[in-house]
Tab-separated table of C-alpha atoms in Angstrom:
chain	number	residue	atom	x	y	z
A	1251	UNK	CA	-248.685	-35.670	29.454
A	1252	UNK	CA	-251.218	-37.663	28.177
A	1253	UNK	CA	-251.296	-39.700	24.517
A	1254	UNK	CA	-253.792	-40.447	22.150
A	1255	UNK	CA	-253.844	-43.783	24.194
A	1256	UNK	CA	-255.245	-41.987	27.038
A	1257	UNK	CA	-258.097	-39.875	24.785
A	1258	UNK	CA	-259.196	-42.952	23.226
A	1259	UNK	CA	-259.883	-44.478	26.703
A	1260	UNK	CA	-261.885	-41.774	27.520
A	1261	UNK	CA	-263.681	-41.186	24.708
A	1262	UNK	CA	-264.923	-44.885	24.139
A	1263	UNK	CA	-265.697	-44.950	27.726
A	1264	UNK	CA	-268.890	-42.464	26.675
A	1265	UNK	CA	-272.223	-43.637	25.668
A	1266	UNK	CA	-272.826	-43.019	21.795
A	1267	UNK	CA	-269.164	-42.245	20.821
A	1268	UNK	CA	-267.441	-43.288	17.608
A	1269	UNK	CA	-264.047	-43.180	16.565
A	1270	UNK	CA	-263.143	-42.718	12.861
A	1271	UNK	CA	-259.761	-41.666	10.826
A	1272	UNK	CA	-260.704	-39.059	8.813
A	1273	UNK	CA	-257.342	-37.863	6.202
A	1274	UNK	CA	-255.054	-39.162	8.495
A	1275	UNK	CA	-256.550	-37.645	11.961
A	1276	UNK	CA	-258.281	-39.752	14.723
A	1277	UNK	CA	-261.856	-37.976	15.411
A	1278	UNK	CA	-264.231	-38.855	18.146
A	1279	UNK	CA	-268.012	-38.316	17.327
A	1280	UNK	CA	-271.476	-38.903	18.356
A	1281	UNK	CA	-273.747	-38.996	15.092
A	1282	UNK	CA	-272.344	-36.321	12.644
A	1283	UNK	CA	-270.776	-34.261	15.302
A	1284	UNK	CA	-267.467	-34.404	16.231
A	1285	UNK	CA	-266.614	-33.461	19.813
A	1286	UNK	CA	-262.611	-34.498	19.681
A	1287	UNK	CA	-260.156	-34.504	16.797
A	1288	UNK	CA	-256.270	-34.938	17.380
A	1289	UNK	CA	-254.015	-33.227	14.740
A	1290	UNK	CA	-252.024	-35.511	12.366
A	1291	UNK	CA	-249.369	-35.457	14.584
A	1292	UNK	CA	-250.976	-35.921	17.963
A	1293	UNK	CA	-249.556	-33.163	19.232
A	1294	UNK	CA	-252.903	-31.109	19.765
A	1295	UNK	CA	-256.243	-32.310	20.721
A	1296	UNK	CA	-259.135	-29.836	19.515
A	1297	UNK	CA	-262.079	-30.347	21.613
A	1298	UNK	CA	-265.914	-28.794	22.076
A	1299	UNK	CA	-266.076	-26.173	24.161
A	1300	UNK	CA	-268.294	-23.242	24.429
A	1301	UNK	CA	-267.213	-20.264	22.200
A	1302	UNK	CA	-268.042	-17.588	23.982
A	1303	UNK	CA	-266.068	-19.059	27.113
A	1304	UNK	CA	-262.734	-20.023	25.173
A	1305	UNK	CA	-261.299	-16.453	25.025
A	1306	UNK	CA	-261.186	-16.479	28.947
A	1307	UNK	CA	-259.969	-20.130	29.048
A	1308	UNK	CA	-256.826	-19.286	26.089
A	1309	UNK	CA	-255.842	-16.093	28.317
A	1310	UNK	CA	-255.631	-18.148	31.374
A	1311	UNK	CA	-253.415	-20.000	30.134
A	1312	UNK	CA	-251.851	-19.622	26.791
A	1313	UNK	CA	-248.919	-22.074	27.153
A	1314	UNK	CA	-251.730	-24.992	26.990
A	1315	UNK	CA	-254.615	-23.667	24.978
A	1316	UNK	CA	-255.347	-22.005	21.842
A	1317	UNK	CA	-258.081	-20.842	19.396
A	1318	UNK	CA	-258.781	-23.049	16.224
A	1319	UNK	CA	-257.877	-21.604	12.784
A	1320	UNK	CA	-259.912	-18.807	11.142
A	1321	UNK	CA	-262.434	-21.523	9.569
A	1322	UNK	CA	-263.248	-22.953	12.514
A	1323	UNK	CA	-264.127	-20.196	14.869
A	1324	UNK	CA	-267.728	-20.227	14.285
A	1325	UNK	CA	-267.912	-23.278	15.772
A	1326	UNK	CA	-267.889	-24.173	19.824
A	1327	UNK	CA	-263.714	-25.233	19.627
A	1328	UNK	CA	-260.909	-24.955	21.343
A	1329	UNK	CA	-257.482	-26.332	20.778
A	1330	UNK	CA	-254.871	-27.973	23.749
A	1331	UNK	CA	-251.572	-28.772	23.503
A	1332	UNK	CA	-251.336	-32.449	24.764
A	1333	UNK	CA	-247.786	-32.333	26.152
A	1334	UNK	CA	-249.218	-29.712	28.704
A	1335	UNK	CA	-252.409	-31.401	29.523
A	1336	UNK	CA	-252.347	-33.833	32.956
A	1337	UNK	CA	-254.633	-37.221	32.747
A	1338	UNK	CA	-257.260	-35.574	35.432
A	1339	UNK	CA	-257.328	-32.784	33.388
A	1340	UNK	CA	-257.734	-34.419	29.976
A	1341	UNK	CA	-260.766	-36.721	31.741
A	1342	UNK	CA	-262.334	-33.261	32.373
A	1343	UNK	CA	-262.183	-32.227	28.672
A	1344	UNK	CA	-263.080	-35.101	27.404
A	1345	UNK	CA	-266.247	-35.573	29.333
A	1346	UNK	CA	-267.012	-31.788	29.191
A	1347	UNK	CA	-267.114	-31.807	25.382
A	1348	UNK	CA	-268.706	-35.082	25.147
A	1349	UNK	CA	-271.741	-33.771	27.422
A	1350	UNK	CA	-272.254	-30.724	24.786
A	1351	UNK	CA	-272.978	-33.397	22.288
A	1352	UNK	CA	-275.516	-35.846	23.939
A	1353	UNK	CA	-279.085	-35.127	25.263
A	1354	UNK	CA	-278.577	-34.446	28.918
A	1355	UNK	CA	-280.695	-37.247	30.007
A	1356	UNK	CA	-277.784	-39.575	28.722
A	1357	UNK	CA	-275.054	-37.541	30.413
A	1358	UNK	CA	-277.178	-37.742	33.542
A	1359	UNK	CA	-277.603	-41.466	33.089
A	1360	UNK	CA	-273.998	-41.975	32.538
A	1361	UNK	CA	-272.092	-40.105	35.514
A	1362	UNK	CA	-275.093	-40.157	38.083
A	1363	UNK	CA	-277.273	-42.708	37.474
A	1364	UNK	CA	-277.671	-46.275	37.950
A	1365	UNK	CA	-275.820	-47.214	34.650
A	1366	UNK	CA	-272.949	-44.955	36.038
A	1367	UNK	CA	-269.494	-46.381	34.685
A	1368	UNK	CA	-267.903	-49.359	36.893
A	1369	UNK	CA	-271.269	-49.506	38.722
A	1370	UNK	CA	-271.210	-53.451	38.417
A	1371	UNK	CA	-267.627	-53.865	39.556
A	1372	UNK	CA	-268.658	-56.439	42.040
A	1373	UNK	CA	-270.863	-59.538	41.602
A	1374	UNK	CA	-274.545	-59.352	41.429
A	1375	UNK	CA	-276.405	-57.600	43.995
A	1376	UNK	CA	-272.971	-55.631	44.975
A	1377	UNK	CA	-272.319	-52.138	44.525
A	1378	UNK	CA	-268.646	-51.092	43.232
A	1379	UNK	CA	-267.105	-51.758	47.193
A	1380	UNK	CA	-268.680	-54.812	47.720
A	1381	UNK	CA	-272.170	-56.043	49.384
A	1382	UNK	CA	-274.611	-52.994	49.708
A	1383	UNK	CA	-273.489	-51.639	52.559
A	1384	UNK	CA	-270.059	-52.723	53.207
A	1385	UNK	CA	-267.433	-50.086	52.641
A	1386	UNK	CA	-264.426	-50.573	50.263
A	1387	UNK	CA	-261.180	-51.931	52.908
A	1388	UNK	CA	-258.767	-49.330	53.713
A	1389	UNK	CA	-255.183	-49.313	51.811
A	1390	UNK	CA	-252.477	-50.773	54.027
A	1391	UNK	CA	-249.778	-48.102	55.267
A	1392	UNK	CA	-247.190	-49.482	52.773
A	1393	UNK	CA	-249.670	-49.043	49.949
A	1394	UNK	CA	-250.407	-45.477	51.085
A	1395	UNK	CA	-246.879	-44.699	51.255
A	1396	UNK	CA	-245.950	-45.800	47.707
A	1397	UNK	CA	-248.834	-43.770	46.059
A	1398	UNK	CA	-247.776	-40.695	48.195
A	1399	UNK	CA	-244.415	-41.144	46.746
A	1400	UNK	CA	-245.730	-41.295	43.074
A	1401	UNK	CA	-247.871	-38.275	44.020
A	1402	UNK	CA	-245.597	-36.223	45.718
A	1403	UNK	CA	-243.100	-36.354	42.653
A	1404	UNK	CA	-245.480	-35.036	40.183
A	1405	UNK	CA	-244.022	-31.524	39.240
A	1406	UNK	CA	-245.500	-28.896	41.011
A	1407	UNK	CA	-247.495	-30.587	43.016
A	1408	UNK	CA	-248.443	-28.648	45.952
A	1409	UNK	CA	-248.258	-24.876	44.390
A	1410	UNK	CA	-251.552	-24.014	43.918
A	1411	UNK	CA	-252.730	-25.460	47.072
A	1412	UNK	CA	-250.175	-23.703	48.777
A	1413	UNK	CA	-250.995	-20.238	47.424
A	1414	UNK	CA	-254.839	-20.447	47.758
A	1415	UNK	CA	-254.068	-21.453	51.706
A	1416	UNK	CA	-251.563	-18.336	51.724
A	1417	UNK	CA	-254.051	-15.896	49.817
A	1418	UNK	CA	-256.728	-17.029	52.160
A	1419	UNK	CA	-255.292	-17.384	55.523
A	1420	UNK	CA	-256.363	-18.301	57.976
A	1421	UNK	CA	-259.076	-20.135	56.290
A	1422	UNK	CA	-261.309	-19.784	53.180
A	1423	UNK	CA	-264.253	-17.746	54.311
A	1424	UNK	CA	-266.895	-17.352	51.263
A	1425	UNK	CA	-268.597	-14.168	52.944
A	1426	UNK	CA	-264.988	-12.525	51.671
A	1427	UNK	CA	-265.631	-11.909	47.855
A	1428	UNK	CA	-261.654	-12.124	47.353
A	1429	UNK	CA	-261.788	-15.563	48.735
A	1430	UNK	CA	-264.383	-16.247	46.667
A	1431	UNK	CA	-262.194	-15.273	43.858
A	1432	UNK	CA	-259.247	-17.415	45.069
A	1433	UNK	CA	-261.635	-20.016	45.274
A	1434	UNK	CA	-262.916	-19.904	41.687
A	1435	UNK	CA	-259.197	-19.435	40.474
A	1436	UNK	CA	-257.614	-22.447	42.176
A	1437	UNK	CA	-260.814	-24.943	40.889
A	1438	UNK	CA	-259.865	-24.006	37.544
A	1439	UNK	CA	-255.971	-24.929	37.947
A	1440	UNK	CA	-257.691	-28.328	39.062
A	1441	UNK	CA	-259.369	-28.436	35.460
A	1442	UNK	CA	-262.888	-27.387	36.424
A	1443	UNK	CA	-262.759	-24.710	33.408
A	1444	UNK	CA	-265.289	-22.300	35.825
A	1445	UNK	CA	-266.360	-19.599	33.375
A	1446	UNK	CA	-265.222	-16.015	34.680
A	1447	UNK	CA	-267.554	-13.205	34.391
A	1448	UNK	CA	-267.139	-10.767	31.708
A	1449	UNK	CA	-266.899	-6.939	33.034
A	1450	UNK	CA	-270.345	-5.835	34.025
A	1451	UNK	CA	-271.951	-9.250	34.078
A	1452	UNK	CA	-272.930	-10.415	37.405
A	1453	UNK	CA	-270.561	-13.201	38.843
A	1454	UNK	CA	-273.589	-16.176	39.487
A	1455	UNK	CA	-270.864	-18.119	40.983
A	1456	UNK	CA	-269.679	-15.788	43.374
A	1457	UNK	CA	-273.171	-14.569	44.445
A	1458	UNK	CA	-274.016	-18.553	44.909
A	1459	UNK	CA	-271.101	-19.309	46.949
A	1460	UNK	CA	-271.886	-16.396	49.685
A	1461	UNK	CA	-275.479	-17.362	49.436
A	1462	UNK	CA	-274.582	-21.362	50.146
A	1463	UNK	CA	-272.227	-20.198	52.903
A	1464	UNK	CA	-274.782	-18.850	54.970
A	1465	UNK	CA	-277.077	-21.777	54.857
A	1466	UNK	CA	-274.280	-24.404	55.642
A	1467	UNK	CA	-272.401	-23.942	58.762
A	1468	UNK	CA	-269.387	-26.557	57.920
A	1469	UNK	CA	-268.039	-29.086	60.346
A	1470	UNK	CA	-264.360	-28.994	61.271
A	1471	UNK	CA	-263.512	-31.831	62.953
A	1472	UNK	CA	-260.563	-33.709	61.360
A	1473	UNK	CA	-262.254	-36.419	59.189
A	1474	UNK	CA	-261.478	-39.705	61.710
A	1475	UNK	CA	-263.413	-37.299	64.156
A	1476	UNK	CA	-266.552	-37.137	61.958
A	1477	UNK	CA	-270.207	-38.054	63.554
A	1478	UNK	CA	-272.961	-39.836	61.217
A	1479	UNK	CA	-274.260	-36.279	61.620
A	1480	UNK	CA	-271.561	-34.486	60.284
A	1481	UNK	CA	-271.106	-36.560	57.584
A	1482	UNK	CA	-274.944	-36.159	56.443
A	1483	UNK	CA	-274.645	-32.412	57.063
A	1484	UNK	CA	-271.937	-32.289	54.527
A	1485	UNK	CA	-273.496	-34.475	52.145
A	1486	UNK	CA	-276.162	-32.251	52.134
A	1487	UNK	CA	-274.298	-29.418	51.570
A	1488	UNK	CA	-272.439	-30.826	48.769
A	1489	UNK	CA	-275.312	-31.816	46.929
A	1490	UNK	CA	-276.773	-27.955	46.826
A	1491	UNK	CA	-272.841	-27.038	45.955
A	1492	UNK	CA	-272.980	-29.323	42.837
A	1493	UNK	CA	-276.060	-27.632	41.779
A	1494	UNK	CA	-275.047	-23.894	42.400
A	1495	UNK	CA	-275.114	-21.841	38.701
A	1496	UNK	CA	-272.023	-21.249	37.117
A	1497	UNK	CA	-272.054	-19.637	33.544
A	1498	UNK	CA	-274.013	-21.885	31.267
A	1499	UNK	CA	-273.657	-24.598	33.601
A	1500	UNK	CA	-273.716	-25.733	37.336
A	1501	UNK	CA	-270.511	-25.928	39.653
A	1502	UNK	CA	-270.815	-29.299	39.207
A	1503	UNK	CA	-269.741	-32.732	41.731
A	1504	UNK	CA	-265.925	-32.919	41.053
A	1505	UNK	CA	-265.573	-28.707	41.807
A	1506	UNK	CA	-268.419	-29.039	44.451
A	1507	UNK	CA	-266.234	-31.604	46.488
A	1508	UNK	CA	-263.035	-30.025	45.871
A	1509	UNK	CA	-264.207	-26.907	47.128
A	1510	UNK	CA	-265.618	-28.348	50.386
A	1511	UNK	CA	-262.051	-29.996	50.623
A	1512	UNK	CA	-260.737	-26.527	50.354
A	1513	UNK	CA	-263.296	-25.328	53.116
A	1514	UNK	CA	-262.387	-28.174	55.263
A	1515	UNK	CA	-259.296	-29.566	54.322
A	1516	UNK	CA	-258.883	-31.688	57.256
A	1517	UNK	CA	-262.532	-32.883	57.251
A	1518	UNK	CA	-263.497	-33.982	53.501
A	1519	UNK	CA	-262.205	-36.340	51.594
A	1520	UNK	CA	-262.630	-35.263	47.928
A	1521	UNK	CA	-263.184	-36.805	44.660
A	1522	UNK	CA	-263.103	-36.490	40.802
A	1523	UNK	CA	-265.257	-38.194	38.128
A	1524	UNK	CA	-262.904	-41.603	38.085
A	1525	UNK	CA	-262.801	-41.715	41.831
A	1526	UNK	CA	-266.536	-41.427	42.252
A	1527	UNK	CA	-268.006	-44.121	39.892
A	1528	UNK	CA	-265.456	-46.574	39.944
A	1529	UNK	CA	-265.834	-46.440	44.167
A	1530	UNK	CA	-269.081	-45.568	44.558
A	1531	UNK	CA	-271.305	-46.034	41.011
A	1532	UNK	CA	-272.321	-42.081	41.123
A	1533	UNK	CA	-271.803	-38.958	42.096
A	1534	UNK	CA	-275.101	-37.522	44.001
A	1535	UNK	CA	-275.318	-36.783	47.667
A	1536	UNK	CA	-276.013	-40.119	49.067
A	1537	UNK	CA	-272.719	-41.193	47.094
A	1538	UNK	CA	-270.825	-38.524	48.102
A	1539	UNK	CA	-271.938	-39.362	51.819
A	1540	UNK	CA	-270.508	-43.028	51.180
A	1541	UNK	CA	-267.326	-41.493	49.940
A	1542	UNK	CA	-267.249	-39.632	53.402
A	1543	UNK	CA	-267.809	-42.625	55.599
A	1544	UNK	CA	-265.247	-44.631	53.524
A	1545	UNK	CA	-262.721	-41.657	54.315
A	1546	UNK	CA	-263.647	-41.716	57.781
A	1547	UNK	CA	-263.369	-45.710	58.080
A	1548	UNK	CA	-259.872	-45.552	56.694
A	1549	UNK	CA	-258.728	-42.796	58.654
A	1550	UNK	CA	-259.487	-43.949	61.918
A	1551	UNK	CA	-258.072	-47.463	60.809
A	1552	UNK	CA	-254.714	-46.137	59.740
A	1553	UNK	CA	-254.259	-43.989	62.732
A	1554	UNK	CA	-255.301	-46.953	65.057
A	1555	UNK	CA	-252.977	-49.251	63.210
A	1556	UNK	CA	-249.930	-46.987	63.146
A	1557	UNK	CA	-250.177	-45.847	66.672
A	1558	UNK	CA	-249.605	-42.440	65.318
A	1559	UNK	CA	-251.596	-38.931	65.260
A	1560	UNK	CA	-252.212	-37.437	62.040
A	1561	UNK	CA	-249.383	-35.266	61.610
A	1562	UNK	CA	-246.991	-37.974	62.538
A	1563	UNK	CA	-248.983	-40.426	59.878
A	1564	UNK	CA	-248.677	-37.871	57.334
A	1565	UNK	CA	-244.674	-37.053	58.005
A	1566	UNK	CA	-244.099	-40.679	58.207
A	1567	UNK	CA	-246.066	-41.353	54.639
A	1568	UNK	CA	-243.935	-38.410	53.079
A	1569	UNK	CA	-246.538	-35.950	52.980
A	1570	UNK	CA	-245.569	-33.622	55.908
A	1571	UNK	CA	-247.768	-30.784	56.884
A	1572	UNK	CA	-250.820	-32.309	54.668
A	1573	UNK	CA	-254.264	-33.325	56.520
A	1574	UNK	CA	-254.787	-37.140	55.965
A	1575	UNK	CA	-257.930	-36.409	54.216
A	1576	UNK	CA	-255.263	-34.875	51.409
A	1577	UNK	CA	-253.384	-38.161	51.195
A	1578	UNK	CA	-256.105	-40.128	51.139
A	1579	UNK	CA	-257.215	-38.647	48.438
A	1580	UNK	CA	-253.765	-38.928	46.767
A	1581	UNK	CA	-254.059	-42.470	46.858
A	1582	UNK	CA	-257.141	-42.555	45.069
A	1583	UNK	CA	-256.219	-40.362	42.460
A	1584	UNK	CA	-252.868	-42.449	41.894
A	1585	UNK	CA	-254.603	-45.752	41.868
A	1586	UNK	CA	-257.959	-44.631	40.194
A	1587	UNK	CA	-257.786	-41.914	38.265
A	1588	UNK	CA	-254.501	-41.882	37.357
A	1589	UNK	CA	-254.590	-45.124	34.928
A	1590	UNK	CA	-252.596	-47.602	36.447
A	1591	UNK	CA	-251.674	-47.059	39.962
A	1592	UNK	CA	-248.758	-46.963	42.422
A	1593	UNK	CA	-248.313	-50.517	42.058
A	1594	UNK	CA	-246.915	-49.565	38.368
A	1595	UNK	CA	-244.863	-46.811	39.661
A	1596	UNK	CA	-246.746	-44.375	36.994
A	1597	UNK	CA	-246.036	-40.629	37.378
A	1598	UNK	CA	-247.203	-37.462	35.422
A	1599	UNK	CA	-248.587	-34.274	35.454
A	1600	UNK	CA	-250.818	-33.969	38.853
A	1601	UNK	CA	-254.240	-32.301	38.926
A	1602	UNK	CA	-252.987	-30.086	41.424
A	1603	UNK	CA	-250.220	-28.719	39.602
A	1604	UNK	CA	-251.035	-24.931	38.707
């Protein structure tokens, strides 16, 4: 469950956003355009969303999303139950609603450019992780174990992931239309909100994924064993994948990283917008390459320090059967995206809950 304070924190971090109280309702707007509005009792969030895509959104999760009132049906607008939203999903919805209301240049500069959020966490001349070229330090085993405990306690935490694995056994193959559809559904359970094609419409994303798959044979080595050439190939594949058309938008950086993880779960440590900007200051291919290098360095250090192999290490951390790349991503989600981290014992709905 998320709160009005979560909405406020996310919205006011976005350029040009102003908060207003209108007839006892908290609203966030760009100029005169409202892109977020809470109900008076703060149990529902209205947010900007393409009206041609909202029937599919509401139909996919009717317990979470609903159509606006009759008077607002002409607007790009949808309602969500606050109690049904998780923190990562809220961040995606708020960011995408904001993007609909600002010039594309403003959105790109904020999310991907030199002025991306948290770019200047270090001292002058340093990136988010420290001096230029220096990777962020690895989490110790104790912190990783604590974060794994927090993440593993989220309700239904592995349900959608296990369903995807079962539906695409022995592994995702994007030359198979059924596998492409399964990946699309799974990405949407993570809050990506990628539009499904209507009857008779061309499946732009499906066609793009199939063509991309033929151009990018992906390495399958475990994260700790990736070579520099492997990392560069994955970063190039990520850049093209993020730019694939998906309805009126592109697939985007978060969904591209998640898709790569789904395709190579032992190989790719994914990210979301908060992780990317806080850890690397951007979401382009260069930032993703740095992210993979970070994950590789962390995995090597943790394996060497523990004296265990990957399966034994993740079991020891309380996440048996999962790749180390995913456990590291869960740590980053708990400590960076979830708004507080394992040290404070925060809990809430997981971004992987279906």
